[in-house]
Amino acid sequence: MSNLFSAFDPSTNIFNISLNWISTFIGMMMIPSMFWLTSSRSVQVWNKINSTLHKELKVLIGNKSPNGKTMLFISMMIMFMMNNFMGLFPYIFTSSSHFMMTFSIALPMWVSFMLFGWINNTKHMFTHLVPLNTPTPLMSFMVLIETISNLIRPGTLTVRMTANMIAGHLLLTLMGNTGSVMSTSLILIILTSQILLLSLESMVALIQAYVFSILSILYSKETY
């Protein structure tokens, strides 16, 4: 590695084939077939996960949303969760920690929400620019703040996911690189710390996928 951040650089080639982004599509290969005569346990687990997430997200979205809208956020959550977990394995590039992937999802989704809201519910969108019970002298100032807050939402979604995924991986890399120059007792301490940190990263991988989807739902809810 030329520097600490080169581990997150998707530029490694093997036999002139870029393998870093292949981990993004491995989860699609693991999706069970829905054409079996009898549902397998894996199909039942997927159905249980989808139904549970649908109930949780439907509460946030509300009854005014169109049918099937939860499937968009469920699929996005599962995709991020799989990519985050895949990045915990050795020699697998964490595609969800790269700006190019997270921003390419957050920006089109935010633009579609804004276009839908301003075209179909213009008055409703204007009301969000001025919070309830705002004093009259502060109204113009609040409009400016709310406008800036809306404009930076794709960036905040991207930075939140990328920073949280890189931070834990970078710490694991730093701890792993120091093992060759330490004594046996210190290596055991570092190994125990890495195991605990890896457990924490597993929870972070799930939480960040959930947070990304929940925030996207809350942003979409403001448009109708």
PDB file of C-alpha atoms in Angstrom:
ATOM      1  CA  MET A   1       0.000   0.000   0.000  1.00  0.00           C
ATOM      2  CA  SER A   2       1.335   3.438  -0.903  1.00  0.00           C
ATOM      3  CA  ASN A   3      -0.759   5.016   1.872  1.00  0.00           C
ATOM      4  CA  LEU A   4      -3.396   4.055   4.411  1.00  0.00           C
ATOM      5  CA  PHE A   5      -6.279   4.912   2.096  1.00  0.00           C
ATOM      6  CA  SER A   6      -5.021   2.836  -0.844  1.00  0.00           C
ATOM      7  CA  ALA A   7      -6.916  -0.143   0.603  1.00  0.00           C
ATOM      8  CA  PHE A   8     -10.100   1.646  -0.417  1.00  0.00           C
ATOM      9  CA  ASP A   9      -8.891   2.453  -3.942  1.00  0.00           C
ATOM     10  CA  PRO A  10     -10.809   0.374  -6.534  1.00  0.00           C
ATOM     11  CA  SER A  11      -7.935   0.190  -8.996  1.00  0.00           C
ATOM     12  CA  THR A  12      -6.468  -3.282  -8.408  1.00  0.00           C
ATOM     13  CA  ASN A  13      -6.442  -5.463 -11.520  1.00  0.00           C
ATOM     14  CA  ILE A  14      -5.893  -9.223 -11.744  1.00  0.00           C
ATOM     15  CA  PHE A  15      -5.171 -10.558 -15.242  1.00  0.00           C
ATOM     16  CA  ASN A  16      -6.272  -7.146 -16.564  1.00  0.00           C
ATOM     17  CA  ILE A  17      -9.736  -7.680 -15.034  1.00  0.00           C
ATOM     18  CA  SER A  18     -11.018  -5.360 -12.321  1.00  0.00           C
ATOM     19  CA  LEU A  19     -12.355  -7.583  -9.548  1.00  0.00           C
ATOM     20  CA  ASN A  20     -13.068  -4.909  -6.933  1.00  0.00           C
ATOM     21  CA  TRP A  21     -16.643  -4.244  -8.006  1.00  0.00           C
ATOM     22  CA  ILE A  22     -17.588  -7.918  -8.468  1.00  0.00           C
ATOM     23  CA  SER A  23     -18.488  -8.132  -4.758  1.00  0.00           C
ATOM     24  CA  THR A  24     -21.355  -5.729  -5.480  1.00  0.00           C
ATOM     25  CA  PHE A  25     -23.079  -8.356  -7.617  1.00  0.00           C
ATOM     26  CA  ILE A  26     -22.319 -11.432  -5.500  1.00  0.00           C
ATOM     27  CA  GLY A  27     -25.416 -10.778  -3.385  1.00  0.00           C
ATOM     28  CA  MET A  28     -27.591 -10.947  -6.501  1.00  0.00           C
ATOM     29  CA  MET A  29     -26.291 -14.441  -7.196  1.00  0.00           C
ATOM     30  CA  MET A  30     -27.346 -15.554  -3.701  1.00  0.00           C
ATOM     31  CA  ILE A  31     -30.994 -14.509  -4.131  1.00  0.00           C
ATOM     32  CA  PRO A  32     -33.012 -17.749  -4.075  1.00  0.00           C
ATOM     33  CA  SER A  33     -35.180 -18.816  -6.994  1.00  0.00           C
ATOM     34  CA  MET A  34     -38.907 -18.153  -6.617  1.00  0.00           C
ATOM     35  CA  PHE A  35     -39.957 -20.881  -9.065  1.00  0.00           C
ATOM     36  CA  TRP A  36     -39.529 -23.888  -6.781  1.00  0.00           C
ATOM     37  CA  LEU A  37     -42.514 -26.120  -6.135  1.00  0.00           C
ATOM     38  CA  THR A  38     -41.928 -26.020  -2.380  1.00  0.00           C
ATOM     39  CA  SER A  39     -40.382 -23.033  -0.676  1.00  0.00           C
ATOM     40  CA  SER A  40     -36.981 -23.790   0.793  1.00  0.00           C
ATOM     41  CA  ARG A  41     -35.813 -22.447   4.127  1.00  0.00           C
ATOM     42  CA  SER A  42     -33.810 -19.736   2.410  1.00  0.00           C
ATOM     43  CA  VAL A  43     -36.951 -18.577   0.547  1.00  0.00           C
ATOM     44  CA  GLN A  44     -38.892 -18.582   3.801  1.00  0.00           C
ATOM     45  CA  VAL A  45     -36.167 -16.520   5.478  1.00  0.00           C
ATOM     46  CA  TRP A  46     -36.218 -13.986   2.618  1.00  0.00           C
ATOM     47  CA  ASN A  47     -40.008 -13.767   2.761  1.00  0.00           C
ATOM     48  CA  LYS A  48     -39.875 -13.260   6.527  1.00  0.00           C
ATOM     49  CA  ILE A  49     -37.262 -10.507   6.184  1.00  0.00           C
ATOM     50  CA  ASN A  50     -39.237  -8.778   3.434  1.00  0.00           C
ATOM     51  CA  SER A  51     -42.530  -8.930   5.334  1.00  0.00           C
ATOM     52  CA  THR A  52     -40.917  -7.635   8.541  1.00  0.00           C
ATOM     53  CA  LEU A  53     -39.198  -4.766   6.757  1.00  0.00           C
ATOM     54  CA  HIS A  54     -42.402  -3.971   4.879  1.00  0.00           C
ATOM     55  CA  LYS A  55     -44.333  -3.598   8.123  1.00  0.00           C
ATOM     56  CA  GLU A  56     -41.626  -1.422   9.666  1.00  0.00           C
ATOM     57  CA  LEU A  57     -41.231   0.871   6.677  1.00  0.00           C
ATOM     58  CA  LYS A  58     -44.963   1.100   5.969  1.00  0.00           C
ATOM     59  CA  VAL A  59     -45.437   2.768   9.345  1.00  0.00           C
ATOM     60  CA  LEU A  60     -42.958   5.494   8.375  1.00  0.00           C
ATOM     61  CA  ILE A  61     -44.178   5.940   4.820  1.00  0.00           C
ATOM     62  CA  GLY A  62     -47.856   6.179   5.771  1.00  0.00           C
ATOM     63  CA  ASN A  63     -51.009   5.254   3.929  1.00  0.00           C
ATOM     64  CA  LYS A  64     -50.780   8.112   1.416  1.00  0.00           C
ATOM     65  CA  SER A  65     -47.838   6.562  -0.381  1.00  0.00           C
ATOM     66  CA  PRO A  66     -48.394   4.512  -3.560  1.00  0.00           C
ATOM     67  CA  ASN A  67     -48.497   0.744  -3.308  1.00  0.00           C
ATOM     68  CA  GLY A  68     -45.162  -1.014  -3.650  1.00  0.00           C
ATOM     69  CA  LYS A  69     -43.085   1.948  -2.549  1.00  0.00           C
ATOM     70  CA  THR A  70     -41.635  -0.016   0.350  1.00  0.00           C
ATOM     71  CA  MET A  71     -40.022  -2.484  -2.067  1.00  0.00           C
ATOM     72  CA  LEU A  72     -37.751   0.282  -3.371  1.00  0.00           C
ATOM     73  CA  PHE A  73     -36.332   0.968   0.074  1.00  0.00           C
ATOM     74  CA  ILE A  74     -36.269  -2.704   1.105  1.00  0.00           C
ATOM     75  CA  SER A  75     -34.200  -3.650  -1.944  1.00  0.00           C
ATOM     76  CA  MET A  76     -31.882  -0.690  -1.352  1.00  0.00           C
ATOM     77  CA  MET A  77     -31.423  -1.644   2.303  1.00  0.00           C
ATOM     78  CA  ILE A  78     -30.643  -5.269   1.473  1.00  0.00           C
ATOM     79  CA  MET A  79     -28.183  -4.230  -1.252  1.00  0.00           C
ATOM     80  CA  PHE A  80     -26.262  -1.927   1.102  1.00  0.00           C
ATOM     81  CA  MET A  81     -26.384  -4.478   3.911  1.00  0.00           C
ATOM     82  CA  MET A  82     -24.909  -7.215   1.679  1.00  0.00           C
ATOM     83  CA  ASN A  83     -22.172  -4.932   0.353  1.00  0.00           C
ATOM     84  CA  ASN A  84     -21.293  -3.754   3.861  1.00  0.00           C
ATOM     85  CA  PHE A  85     -21.042  -7.324   5.129  1.00  0.00           C
ATOM     86  CA  MET A  86     -19.044  -8.452   2.080  1.00  0.00           C
ATOM     87  CA  GLY A  87     -16.484  -5.750   2.835  1.00  0.00           C
ATOM     88  CA  LEU A  88     -15.733  -7.374   6.190  1.00  0.00           C
ATOM     89  CA  PHE A  89     -14.144 -10.363   4.453  1.00  0.00           C
ATOM     90  CA  PRO A  90     -10.440 -10.216   3.506  1.00  0.00           C
ATOM     91  CA  TYR A  91      -9.437  -8.993   0.041  1.00  0.00           C
ATOM     92  CA  ILE A  92     -12.974  -7.846  -0.858  1.00  0.00           C
ATOM     93  CA  PHE A  93     -13.465  -4.235  -1.830  1.00  0.00           C
ATOM     94  CA  THR A  94     -16.287  -2.514   0.089  1.00  0.00           C
ATOM     95  CA  SER A  95     -18.136  -0.855  -2.776  1.00  0.00           C
ATOM     96  CA  SER A  96     -20.572   0.870  -0.405  1.00  0.00           C
ATOM     97  CA  SER A  97     -17.660   2.827   1.100  1.00  0.00           C
ATOM     98  CA  HIS A  98     -16.920   4.541  -2.213  1.00  0.00           C
ATOM     99  CA  PHE A  99     -18.428   7.934  -3.051  1.00  0.00           C
ATOM    100  CA  MET A 100     -19.176   6.848  -6.608  1.00  0.00           C
ATOM    101  CA  MET A 101     -21.663   4.180  -5.532  1.00  0.00           C
ATOM    102  CA  THR A 102     -23.407   5.891  -2.627  1.00  0.00           C
ATOM    103  CA  PHE A 103     -23.680   9.270  -4.369  1.00  0.00           C
ATOM    104  CA  SER A 104     -24.947   7.708  -7.599  1.00  0.00           C
ATOM    105  CA  ILE A 105     -27.832   6.248  -5.579  1.00  0.00           C
ATOM    106  CA  ALA A 106     -28.515   9.171  -3.263  1.00  0.00           C
ATOM    107  CA  LEU A 107     -28.501  11.928  -5.908  1.00  0.00           C
ATOM    108  CA  PRO A 108     -30.991  10.450  -8.450  1.00  0.00           C
ATOM    109  CA  MET A 109     -33.293   9.399  -5.629  1.00  0.00           C
ATOM    110  CA  TRP A 110     -33.235  12.885  -4.066  1.00  0.00           C
ATOM    111  CA  VAL A 111     -33.774  14.567  -7.461  1.00  0.00           C
ATOM    112  CA  SER A 112     -36.781  12.349  -8.179  1.00  0.00           C
ATOM    113  CA  PHE A 113     -38.288  13.179  -4.778  1.00  0.00           C
ATOM    114  CA  MET A 114     -37.804  16.903  -5.313  1.00  0.00           C
ATOM    115  CA  LEU A 115     -39.237  16.866  -8.828  1.00  0.00           C
ATOM    116  CA  PHE A 116     -42.264  14.893  -7.697  1.00  0.00           C
ATOM    117  CA  GLY A 117     -42.874  17.198  -4.744  1.00  0.00           C
ATOM    118  CA  TRP A 118     -42.418  20.522  -6.529  1.00  0.00           C
ATOM    119  CA  ILE A 119     -44.471  19.467  -9.566  1.00  0.00           C
ATOM    120  CA  ASN A 120     -47.389  17.778  -7.787  1.00  0.00           C
ATOM    121  CA  ASN A 121     -47.412  19.388  -4.315  1.00  0.00           C
ATOM    122  CA  THR A 122     -45.909  22.826  -4.778  1.00  0.00           C
ATOM    123  CA  LYS A 123     -47.752  24.497  -1.904  1.00  0.00           C
ATOM    124  CA  HIS A 124     -46.889  21.618   0.418  1.00  0.00           C
ATOM    125  CA  MET A 125     -43.195  21.939  -0.478  1.00  0.00           C
ATOM    126  CA  PHE A 126     -43.262  25.677   0.238  1.00  0.00           C
ATOM    127  CA  THR A 127     -44.690  25.024   3.714  1.00  0.00           C
ATOM    128  CA  HIS A 128     -41.650  22.884   4.576  1.00  0.00           C
ATOM    129  CA  LEU A 129     -39.374  25.867   3.984  1.00  0.00           C
ATOM    130  CA  VAL A 130     -40.919  27.725   6.933  1.00  0.00           C
ATOM    131  CA  PRO A 131     -41.302  25.639  10.125  1.00  0.00           C
ATOM    132  CA  LEU A 132     -44.431  26.009  12.205  1.00  0.00           C
ATOM    133  CA  ASN A 133     -44.582  28.975  14.625  1.00  0.00           C
ATOM    134  CA  THR A 134     -41.552  30.671  13.078  1.00  0.00           C
ATOM    135  CA  PRO A 135     -41.382  34.404  14.014  1.00  0.00           C
ATOM    136  CA  THR A 136     -42.007  36.750  11.099  1.00  0.00           C
ATOM    137  CA  PRO A 137     -38.555  38.435  11.196  1.00  0.00           C
ATOM    138  CA  LEU A 138     -36.871  35.023  10.923  1.00  0.00           C
ATOM    139  CA  MET A 139     -38.946  33.644   8.053  1.00  0.00           C
ATOM    140  CA  SER A 140     -36.590  34.706   5.253  1.00  0.00           C
ATOM    141  CA  PHE A 141     -33.614  33.395   7.236  1.00  0.00           C
ATOM    142  CA  MET A 142     -35.360  30.022   7.862  1.00  0.00           C
ATOM    143  CA  VAL A 143     -36.180  29.696   4.154  1.00  0.00           C
ATOM    144  CA  LEU A 144     -32.476  30.050   3.374  1.00  0.00           C
ATOM    145  CA  ILE A 145     -31.489  27.503   6.019  1.00  0.00           C
ATOM    146  CA  GLU A 146     -34.119  24.961   4.926  1.00  0.00           C
ATOM    147  CA  THR A 147     -33.135  25.396   1.279  1.00  0.00           C
ATOM    148  CA  ILE A 148     -29.479  24.719   2.053  1.00  0.00           C
ATOM    149  CA  SER A 149     -30.499  21.767   4.221  1.00  0.00           C
ATOM    150  CA  ASN A 150     -32.472  20.271   1.329  1.00  0.00           C
ATOM    151  CA  LEU A 151     -29.656  20.813  -1.162  1.00  0.00           C
ATOM    152  CA  ILE A 152     -26.993  19.048   0.911  1.00  0.00           C
ATOM    153  CA  ARG A 153     -29.085  15.963   1.645  1.00  0.00           C
ATOM    154  CA  PRO A 154     -27.520  13.775  -1.080  1.00  0.00           C
ATOM    155  CA  GLY A 155     -24.084  14.724   0.217  1.00  0.00           C
ATOM    156  CA  THR A 156     -24.947  13.983   3.822  1.00  0.00           C
ATOM    157  CA  LEU A 157     -26.338  10.568   2.893  1.00  0.00           C
ATOM    158  CA  THR A 158     -23.179   9.803   0.944  1.00  0.00           C
ATOM    159  CA  VAL A 159     -20.715  11.050   3.556  1.00  0.00           C
ATOM    160  CA  ARG A 160     -22.550   9.302   6.400  1.00  0.00           C
ATOM    161  CA  MET A 161     -22.368   5.907   4.720  1.00  0.00           C
ATOM    162  CA  THR A 162     -18.832   6.322   3.372  1.00  0.00           C
ATOM    163  CA  ALA A 163     -17.277   7.729   6.567  1.00  0.00           C
ATOM    164  CA  ASN A 164     -18.782   5.101   8.848  1.00  0.00           C
ATOM    165  CA  MET A 165     -17.701   2.229   6.613  1.00  0.00           C
ATOM    166  CA  ILE A 166     -14.161   3.551   6.042  1.00  0.00           C
ATOM    167  CA  ALA A 167     -13.526   4.412   9.712  1.00  0.00           C
ATOM    168  CA  GLY A 168     -13.854   0.876  11.034  1.00  0.00           C
ATOM    169  CA  HIS A 169     -11.995  -0.692   8.106  1.00  0.00           C
ATOM    170  CA  LEU A 170      -9.168   1.810   8.471  1.00  0.00           C
ATOM    171  CA  LEU A 171      -8.838   1.073  12.176  1.00  0.00           C
ATOM    172  CA  LEU A 172      -8.741  -2.673  11.481  1.00  0.00           C
ATOM    173  CA  THR A 173      -6.016  -2.057   8.876  1.00  0.00           C
ATOM    174  CA  LEU A 174      -3.936   0.020  11.276  1.00  0.00           C
ATOM    175  CA  MET A 175      -4.179  -2.614  14.006  1.00  0.00           C
ATOM    176  CA  GLY A 176      -3.333  -5.416  11.594  1.00  0.00           C
ATOM    177  CA  ASN A 177      -0.241  -3.699  10.178  1.00  0.00           C
ATOM    178  CA  THR A 178       1.333  -3.283  13.613  1.00  0.00           C
ATOM    179  CA  GLY A 179       1.240  -6.988  14.495  1.00  0.00           C
ATOM    180  CA  SER A 180       4.558  -7.861  12.862  1.00  0.00           C
ATOM    181  CA  VAL A 181       6.590  -5.571  15.138  1.00  0.00           C
ATOM    182  CA  MET A 182       4.986  -6.433  18.476  1.00  0.00           C
ATOM    183  CA  SER A 183       5.513  -9.087  21.076  1.00  0.00           C
ATOM    184  CA  THR A 184       3.311 -12.148  21.474  1.00  0.00           C
ATOM    185  CA  SER A 185       1.382 -10.738  24.443  1.00  0.00           C
ATOM    186  CA  LEU A 186       0.576  -7.517  22.574  1.00  0.00           C
ATOM    187  CA  ILE A 187      -0.453  -9.481  19.498  1.00  0.00           C
ATOM    188  CA  LEU A 188      -3.020 -11.367  21.581  1.00  0.00           C
ATOM    189  CA  ILE A 189      -4.397  -8.067  22.853  1.00  0.00           C
ATOM    190  CA  ILE A 190      -4.583  -6.656  19.325  1.00  0.00           C
ATOM    191  CA  LEU A 191      -6.216  -9.843  18.030  1.00  0.00           C
ATOM    192  CA  THR A 192      -8.858  -9.683  20.757  1.00  0.00           C
ATOM    193  CA  SER A 193      -9.452  -6.012  19.991  1.00  0.00           C
ATOM    194  CA  GLN A 194      -9.811  -6.784  16.289  1.00  0.00           C
ATOM    195  CA  ILE A 195     -12.389  -9.486  16.996  1.00  0.00           C
ATOM    196  CA  LEU A 196     -14.407  -7.080  19.135  1.00  0.00           C
ATOM    197  CA  LEU A 197     -14.066  -4.356  16.512  1.00  0.00           C
ATOM    198  CA  LEU A 198     -15.140  -6.769  13.791  1.00  0.00           C
ATOM    199  CA  SER A 199     -18.267  -7.568  15.800  1.00  0.00           C
ATOM    200  CA  LEU A 200     -18.932  -3.847  16.102  1.00  0.00           C
ATOM    201  CA  GLU A 201     -18.402  -3.386  12.371  1.00  0.00           C
ATOM    202  CA  SER A 202     -20.968  -6.120  11.694  1.00  0.00           C
ATOM    203  CA  MET A 203     -23.549  -4.119  13.619  1.00  0.00           C
ATOM    204  CA  VAL A 204     -22.451  -0.903  11.894  1.00  0.00           C
ATOM    205  CA  ALA A 205     -22.921  -2.579   8.500  1.00  0.00           C
ATOM    206  CA  LEU A 206     -26.542  -3.353   9.367  1.00  0.00           C
ATOM    207  CA  ILE A 207     -27.249  -0.030  11.063  1.00  0.00           C
ATOM    208  CA  GLN A 208     -25.843   2.099   8.221  1.00  0.00           C
ATOM    209  CA  ALA A 209     -27.976   0.297   5.636  1.00  0.00           C
ATOM    210  CA  TYR A 210     -31.019   0.830   7.862  1.00  0.00           C
ATOM    211  CA  VAL A 211     -30.206   4.513   8.479  1.00  0.00           C
ATOM    212  CA  PHE A 212     -29.701   5.202   4.759  1.00  0.00           C
ATOM    213  CA  SER A 213     -33.107   3.714   3.939  1.00  0.00           C
ATOM    214  CA  ILE A 214     -34.912   5.388   6.831  1.00  0.00           C
ATOM    215  CA  LEU A 215     -33.553   8.828   5.971  1.00  0.00           C
ATOM    216  CA  SER A 216     -34.510   8.307   2.333  1.00  0.00           C
ATOM    217  CA  ILE A 217     -38.054   7.464   3.437  1.00  0.00           C
ATOM    218  CA  LEU A 218     -38.263  10.565   5.629  1.00  0.00           C
ATOM    219  CA  TYR A 219     -37.046  12.731   2.735  1.00  0.00           C
ATOM    220  CA  SER A 220     -39.626  11.214   0.403  1.00  0.00           C
ATOM    221  CA  LYS A 221     -42.396  11.638   2.954  1.00  0.00           C
ATOM    222  CA  GLU A 222     -41.954  15.415   2.854  1.00  0.00           C
ATOM    223  CA  THR A 223     -42.995  15.497  -0.821  1.00  0.00           C
ATOM    224  CA  TYR A 224     -46.631  14.377  -0.401  1.00  0.00           C
TER     225      TYR A 224
END
